[in-house]
Coordinates of N, CA and C in Angstrom, one line a residue:
M871 N 5.4 16.8 -9.1 CA 4.4 17.3 -8.1 C 3.0 16.7 -8.4
K872 N 2.7 16.8 -9.7 CA 1.4 16.3 -10.1 C 1.2 14.8 -9.9
K873 N 2.3 14.0 -10.1 CA 2.3 12.6 -9.9 C 2.1 12.3 -8.4
T874 N 2.8 13.0 -7.6 CA 2.8 12.8 -6.1 C 1.4 13.1 -5.6
G875 N 0.8 14.2 -6.1 CA -0.6 14.6 -5.8 C -1.6 13.5 -6.1
L876 N -1.5 12.9 -7.3 CA -2.4 11.9 -7.7 C -2.3 10.6 -6.9
I877 N -1.0 10.3 -6.5 CA -0.8 9.1 -5.6 C -1.4 9.4 -4.3
A878 N -1.2 10.6 -3.7 CA -1.8 10.9 -2.4 C -3.3 10.9 -2.5
L879 N -3.9 11.4 -3.5 CA -5.3 11.4 -3.7 C -5.9 10.0 -3.7
A880 N -5.2 9.1 -4.5 CA -5.6 7.7 -4.6 C -5.6 7.0 -3.2
I881 N -4.5 7.3 -2.5 CA -4.4 6.7 -1.1 C -5.5 7.2 -0.2
L882 N -5.8 8.5 -0.3 CA -6.9 9.1 0.6 C -8.3 8.6 0.2
L883 N -8.5 8.3 -1.0 CA -9.9 7.9 -1.5 C -10.1 6.4 -1.4
T884 N -9.2 5.6 -0.9 CA -9.3 4.2 -0.8 C -9.3 3.7 0.6
L885 N -10.2 3.0 1.0 CA -10.3 2.4 2.3 C -10.0 0.9 2.2
T886 N -9.1 0.4 3.1 CA -8.7 -1.0 3.0 C -8.6 -1.5 4.5
A887 N -9.1 -2.7 4.7 CA -9.0 -3.4 5.9 C -8.4 -4.8 5.7
S888 N -7.4 -5.2 6.4 CA -6.7 -6.4 6.3 C -6.7 -7.2 7.6
A889 N -6.7 -8.5 7.5 CA -6.5 -9.4 8.6 C -5.4 -10.3 8.4
Q890 N -4.4 -10.3 9.3 CA -3.3 -11.2 9.2 C -2.6 -11.3 10.6
S891 N -2.0 -12.5 10.8 CA -1.3 -12.7 12.1 C -0.1 -11.7 12.2
E892 N 0.2 -11.2 13.4 CA 1.2 -10.2 13.6 C 2.4 -10.7 14.4
N893 N 2.5 -12.0 14.6 CA 3.6 -12.4 15.5 C 5.0 -12.6 14.8
G894 N 5.0 -12.4 13.5 CA 6.3 -12.4 12.8 C 6.7 -13.8 12.2
D895 N 6.0 -14.8 12.7 CA 6.3 -16.2 12.2 C 5.6 -16.4 10.9
L896 N 6.4 -16.8 9.9 CA 5.8 -16.9 8.5 C 4.8 -18.1 8.5
N897 N 5.0 -19.1 9.2 CA 4.1 -20.3 9.2 C 2.7 -19.9 9.9
A898 N 2.8 -18.9 10.8 CA 1.5 -18.5 11.5 C 0.8 -17.5 10.6
Q899 N 1.4 -16.9 9.6 CA 0.8 -15.9 8.7 C 0.3 -16.6 7.4
Q900 N -0.4 -17.7 7.5 CA -0.8 -18.5 6.3 C -1.9 -17.9 5.6
N901 N -2.8 -17.2 6.3 CA -4.0 -16.7 5.7 C -4.0 -15.1 5.7
H902 N -4.4 -14.5 4.6 CA -4.5 -13.1 4.5 C -5.8 -12.7 3.8
L903 N -6.6 -11.9 4.5 CA -7.9 -11.5 4.0 C -7.9 -10.0 3.9
S904 N -8.3 -9.4 2.8 CA -8.4 -7.9 2.7 C -9.7 -7.5 2.1
V905 N -10.3 -6.5 2.6 CA -11.6 -5.9 2.1 C -11.3 -4.5 1.8
S906 N -11.6 -4.0 0.6 CA -11.3 -2.6 0.3 C -12.5 -1.9 -0.4
G907 N -12.5 -0.6 -0.4 CA -13.5 0.1 -1.0 C -13.0 1.5 -1.4
G908 N -13.6 2.1 -2.4 CA -13.2 3.4 -2.9 C -14.2 4.0 -3.8
P909 N -14.1 5.3 -4.2 CA -15.1 5.9 -5.0 C -15.2 5.3 -6.4
V910 N -14.1 5.2 -7.1 CA -14.0 4.6 -8.5 C -12.7 3.9 -8.6
S911 N -12.7 3.0 -9.6 CA -11.4 2.2 -9.8 C -10.7 2.7 -11.0
A912 N -9.5 2.1 -11.2 CA -8.7 2.4 -12.4 C -9.5 2.0 -13.7
M913 N -10.3 1.0 -13.5 CA -11.1 0.5 -14.7 C -12.1 1.6 -15.2
Y914 N -12.7 2.3 -14.2 CA -13.6 3.4 -14.6 C -12.8 4.5 -15.3
F915 N -11.6 4.9 -14.7 CA -10.8 6.0 -15.4 C -10.3 5.5 -16.8
G916 N -10.1 4.2 -17.0 CA -9.7 3.8 -18.3 C -10.8 3.6 -19.3
V917 N -12.0 3.2 -18.9 CA -13.0 2.9 -19.9 C -14.4 3.5 -19.5
G918 N -14.7 3.6 -18.3 CA -16.1 4.0 -17.9 C -16.4 5.4 -18.3
W919 N -15.5 6.3 -18.2 CA -15.8 7.7 -18.6 C -16.1 7.8 -20.1
I920 N -15.6 6.9 -20.9 CA -16.0 6.9 -22.3 C -17.5 6.6 -22.5
F921 N -18.0 5.6 -21.7 CA -19.4 5.3 -21.7 C -20.2 6.6 -21.3
D922 N -19.8 7.2 -20.2 CA -20.5 8.4 -19.7 C -20.5 9.5 -20.8
F923 N -19.4 9.7 -21.5 CA -19.3 10.7 -22.5 C -20.2 10.4 -23.7
V924 N -20.2 9.2 -24.2 CA -21.1 8.8 -25.3 C -22.5 8.9 -24.9
N925 N -22.9 8.4 -23.7 CA -24.3 8.4 -23.3 C -24.8 9.8 -23.0
A926 N -23.9 10.7 -22.8 CA -24.4 12.1 -22.6 C -25.0 12.7 -23.8
F927 N -24.6 12.2 -25.0 CA -25.1 12.7 -26.3 C -26.2 11.8 -26.8
V928 N -26.2 10.5 -26.5 CA -27.2 9.6 -27.0 C -28.4 9.5 -26.2
D929 N -28.3 9.3 -24.9 CA -29.4 9.1 -24.0 C -29.9 10.3 -23.3
R930 N -29.3 11.5 -23.5 CA -29.7 12.7 -22.8 C -29.7 12.5 -21.3
Q931 N -28.5 12.1 -20.7 CA -28.4 11.7 -19.3 C -28.2 12.9 -18.4
D932 N -28.4 12.6 -17.2 CA -28.2 13.6 -16.1 C -28.1 12.9 -14.8
N933 N -27.6 13.5 -13.8 CA -27.4 13.0 -12.4 C -26.7 11.7 -12.4
T934 N -25.5 11.7 -13.0 CA -24.6 10.5 -12.9 C -24.2 10.2 -11.5
T935 N -24.3 9.0 -11.0 CA -23.9 8.6 -9.6 C -23.0 7.4 -9.7
H936 N -21.9 7.5 -9.0 CA -21.0 6.4 -8.9 C -21.2 5.7 -7.6
Y937 N -21.4 4.4 -7.6 CA -21.7 3.7 -6.3 C -20.4 3.2 -5.6
G938 N -19.3 3.3 -6.3 CA -18.0 3.0 -5.6 C -17.5 1.6 -6.2
N939 N -16.3 1.3 -5.7 CA -15.7 0.1 -6.1 C -15.4 -0.7 -4.8
Y940 N -15.7 -2.0 -4.7 CA -15.6 -2.8 -3.5 C -14.9 -4.1 -3.9
A941 N -14.0 -4.5 -3.1 CA -13.3 -5.8 -3.4 C -13.0 -6.6 -2.1
I942 N -12.9 -7.9 -2.3 CA -12.5 -8.8 -1.2 C -11.5 -9.7 -1.8
N943 N -10.4 -9.9 -1.1 CA -9.3 -10.8 -1.6 C -8.9 -11.7 -0.4
Y944 N -8.6 -13.0 -0.8 CA -8.1 -14.0 0.2 C -6.9 -14.7 -0.4
H945 N -5.9 -14.8 0.3 CA -4.7 -15.5 -0.1 C -4.2 -16.4 1.0
R946 N -3.6 -17.6 0.6 CA -3.0 -18.5 1.6 C -1.6 -18.7 1.2
Q947 N -0.7 -18.5 2.2 CA 0.7 -18.7 2.0 C 1.0 -20.2 2.0
L948 N 1.5 -20.7 0.8 CA 1.9 -22.1 0.7 C 3.3 -22.3 0.9
K949 N 4.2 -21.5 0.4 CA 5.6 -21.5 0.6 C 6.0 -20.1 1.1
D950 N 7.3 -20.0 1.5 CA 7.8 -18.6 1.9 C 7.8 -17.7 0.7
W951 N 7.7 -18.2 -0.5 CA 7.8 -17.3 -1.7 C 6.5 -17.4 -2.5
L952 N 5.4 -18.2 -2.1 CA 4.2 -18.4 -2.9 C 3.0 -18.2 -2.1
R953 N 2.1 -17.4 -2.6 CA 0.7 -17.3 -2.0 C -0.3 -17.5 -3.2
V954 N -1.4 -18.2 -2.9 CA -2.4 -18.4 -3.9 C -3.7 -18.0 -3.2
G955 N -4.7 -17.6 -4.1 CA -6.0 -17.1 -3.5 C -7.0 -16.8 -4.6
V956 N -8.0 -16.0 -4.1 CA -9.1 -15.6 -5.0 C -9.3 -14.1 -4.7
K957 N -9.9 -13.4 -5.8 CA -10.3 -12.0 -5.7 C -11.6 -11.8 -6.3
A958 N -12.4 -11.0 -5.7 CA -13.7 -10.6 -6.3 C -13.9 -9.1 -6.2
D959 N -14.5 -8.5 -7.2 CA -14.6 -7.0 -7.3 C -15.9 -6.6 -7.9
W960 N -16.5 -5.5 -7.4 CA -17.7 -5.0 -7.9 C -17.6 -3.5 -8.0
E961 N -18.1 -2.9 -9.1 CA -18.2 -1.5 -9.2 C -19.4 -1.1 -9.9
G962 N -20.1 0.0 -9.6 CA -21.3 0.4 -10.2 C -21.4 1.9 -10.4
A963 N -22.3 2.2 -11.4 CA -22.6 3.6 -11.7 C -24.0 3.7 -12.3
G964 N -24.6 4.8 -12.2 CA -26.0 4.9 -12.8 C -26.3 6.4 -13.1
Y965 N -27.3 6.6 -14.0 CA -27.7 7.9 -14.3 C -29.2 7.9 -14.8
R966 N -29.8 9.0 -14.7 CA -31.2 9.2 -15.1 C -31.2 9.7 -16.6
F967 N -32.0 9.1 -17.5 CA -32.0 9.6 -18.8 C -33.4 10.1 -19.2
Y968 N -33.4 11.0 -20.2 CA -34.6 11.8 -20.5 C -35.0 11.5 -22.0
T969 N -36.2 11.8 -22.3 CA -36.8 11.6 -23.7 C -36.4 12.8 -24.6
D970 N -36.0 13.9 -24.1 CA -35.7 15.1 -25.0 C -34.5 15.9 -24.4
D971 N -34.1 16.8 -25.2 CA -32.9 17.6 -24.8 C -33.2 18.6 -23.6
T972 N -34.5 18.9 -23.4 CA -34.8 19.9 -22.3 C -34.8 19.2 -21.0
K973 N -34.7 17.8 -21.0 CA -34.7 17.0 -19.8 C -35.9 17.3 -18.9
S974 N -37.1 17.5 -19.5 CA -38.3 17.8 -18.8 C -39.0 16.5 -18.4
E975 N -38.9 15.4 -19.1 CA -39.6 14.2 -18.8 C -38.6 13.0 -18.7
A976 N -38.4 12.5 -17.5 CA -37.5 11.4 -17.3 C -38.1 10.1 -17.9
Q977 N -37.2 9.4 -18.6 CA -37.6 8.2 -19.2 C -37.3 7.0 -18.3
G978 N -36.2 7.1 -17.6 CA -35.9 6.0 -16.7 C -34.5 6.2 -16.1
M979 N -34.0 5.1 -15.4 CA -32.7 5.1 -14.8 C -31.9 4.0 -15.4
H980 N -30.7 4.3 -15.8 CA -29.8 3.3 -16.4 C -28.7 3.0 -15.3
T981 N -28.4 1.8 -15.1 CA -27.3 1.4 -14.1 C -26.3 0.5 -14.8
M982 N -25.1 0.6 -14.5 CA -24.0 -0.3 -15.0 C -23.3 -0.9 -13.8
H983 N -23.0 -2.2 -14.0 CA -22.3 -3.0 -12.9 C -21.2 -3.7 -13.6
W984 N -20.0 -3.6 -13.0 CA -18.8 -4.3 -13.4 C -18.4 -5.3 -12.3
V985 N -18.4 -6.5 -12.6 CA -18.1 -7.6 -11.6 C -17.0 -8.4 -12.2
S986 N -16.0 -8.8 -11.3 CA -15.0 -9.7 -11.7 C -14.7 -10.7 -10.6
A987 N -14.3 -11.9 -11.0 CA -13.8 -13.0 -10.1 C -12.6 -13.6 -10.7
M988 N -11.5 -13.7 -9.8 CA -10.2 -14.1 -10.3 C -9.5 -15.1 -9.4
A989 N -8.8 -16.0 -10.0 CA -7.8 -16.8 -9.2 C -6.5 -16.0 -9.2
S990 N -5.8 -16.0 -8.1 CA -4.6 -15.2 -8.0 C -3.4 -16.0 -7.5
C991 N -2.3 -15.6 -7.9 CA -1.0 -16.2 -7.5 C 0.0 -15.1 -7.3
Q992 N 0.6 -15.0 -6.1 CA 1.6 -14.0 -5.8 C 2.9 -14.6 -5.4
F993 N 4.0 -14.0 -6.0 CA 5.3 -14.5 -5.7 C 6.1 -13.5 -4.8
T994 N 6.4 -13.9 -3.6 CA 6.9 -13.0 -2.6 C 8.5 -12.9 -2.7
Y995 N 9.0 -11.7 -2.8 CA 10.4 -11.4 -2.9 C 11.0 -11.0 -1.5
L996 N 10.2 -10.3 -0.7 CA 10.6 -9.8 0.6 C 9.4 -10.0 1.5
H997 N 9.7 -10.7 2.6 CA 8.6 -11.0 3.6 C 9.1 -10.7 5.0
H998 N 8.7 -9.5 5.5 CA 9.0 -9.1 6.9 C 7.7 -8.9 7.6
P999 N 7.7 -8.8 8.9 CA 6.5 -8.6 9.6 C 5.6 -7.4 9.2
H1000 N 6.3 -6.3 8.8 CA 5.5 -5.1 8.4 C 5.6 -4.7 6.9
V1001 N 6.4 -5.4 6.2 CA 6.7 -5.1 4.8 C 6.7 -6.4 3.9
M1002 N 5.9 -6.3 2.8 CA 5.9 -7.5 1.9 C 6.1 -6.9 0.5
L1003 N 7.0 -7.5 -0.3 CA 7.2 -7.1 -1.7 C 6.9 -8.3 -2.5
Y1004 N 6.0 -8.2 -3.4 CA 5.6 -9.4 -4.3 C 5.1 -8.9 -5.6
S1005 N 5.0 -9.8 -6.6 CA 4.4 -9.6 -7.8 C 3.4 -10.7 -8.0
G1006 N 2.4 -10.5 -8.9 CA 1.4 -11.6 -9.0 C 0.8 -11.7 -10.3
V1007 N 0.0 -12.7 -10.5 CA -0.7 -13.0 -11.8 C -2.2 -13.3 -11.3
D1008 N -3.1 -12.7 -12.0 CA -4.5 -13.0 -11.7 C -5.2 -13.4 -13.1
L1009 N -6.1 -14.4 -13.0 CA -6.8 -14.9 -14.2 C -8.2 -15.1 -13.8
G1010 N -9.2 -14.5 -14.5 CA -10.6 -14.7 -14.2 C -11.5 -14.2 -15.2
V1011 N -12.7 -13.9 -14.8 CA -13.8 -13.4 -15.7 C -14.3 -12.1 -15.2
G1012 N -14.8 -11.3 -16.1 CA -15.4 -10.0 -15.7 C -16.6 -9.7 -16.5

């Protein structure tokens, strides 16, 4: 039940828009563009909270704000089993930090930005008009 709830929450908190031909002809579906956005990414859950926890003791932080996670992906179908493309992703967060423990005097605002750009390759196993099953490999910088 807990796993199902987390999956449902992840789906509800993520907005995605895709553009692709809908006529069912594989040759006509050569280009795929998707734009997505959500409150935080898996990267934040894996690493970012550690920064927040440590900074809470070091910088006397308060008012942490997450700016969200936004991505754009483009792929081109080269063969019925192969798509290649590019991905770009941005995520940000920030907080106000203070000079003392009483948080009476703000010293400044600290912001963090995570950016990545990747080349992508996807191998399609199942390709139907409304369902696609694939695995992929991405390589890039962040």
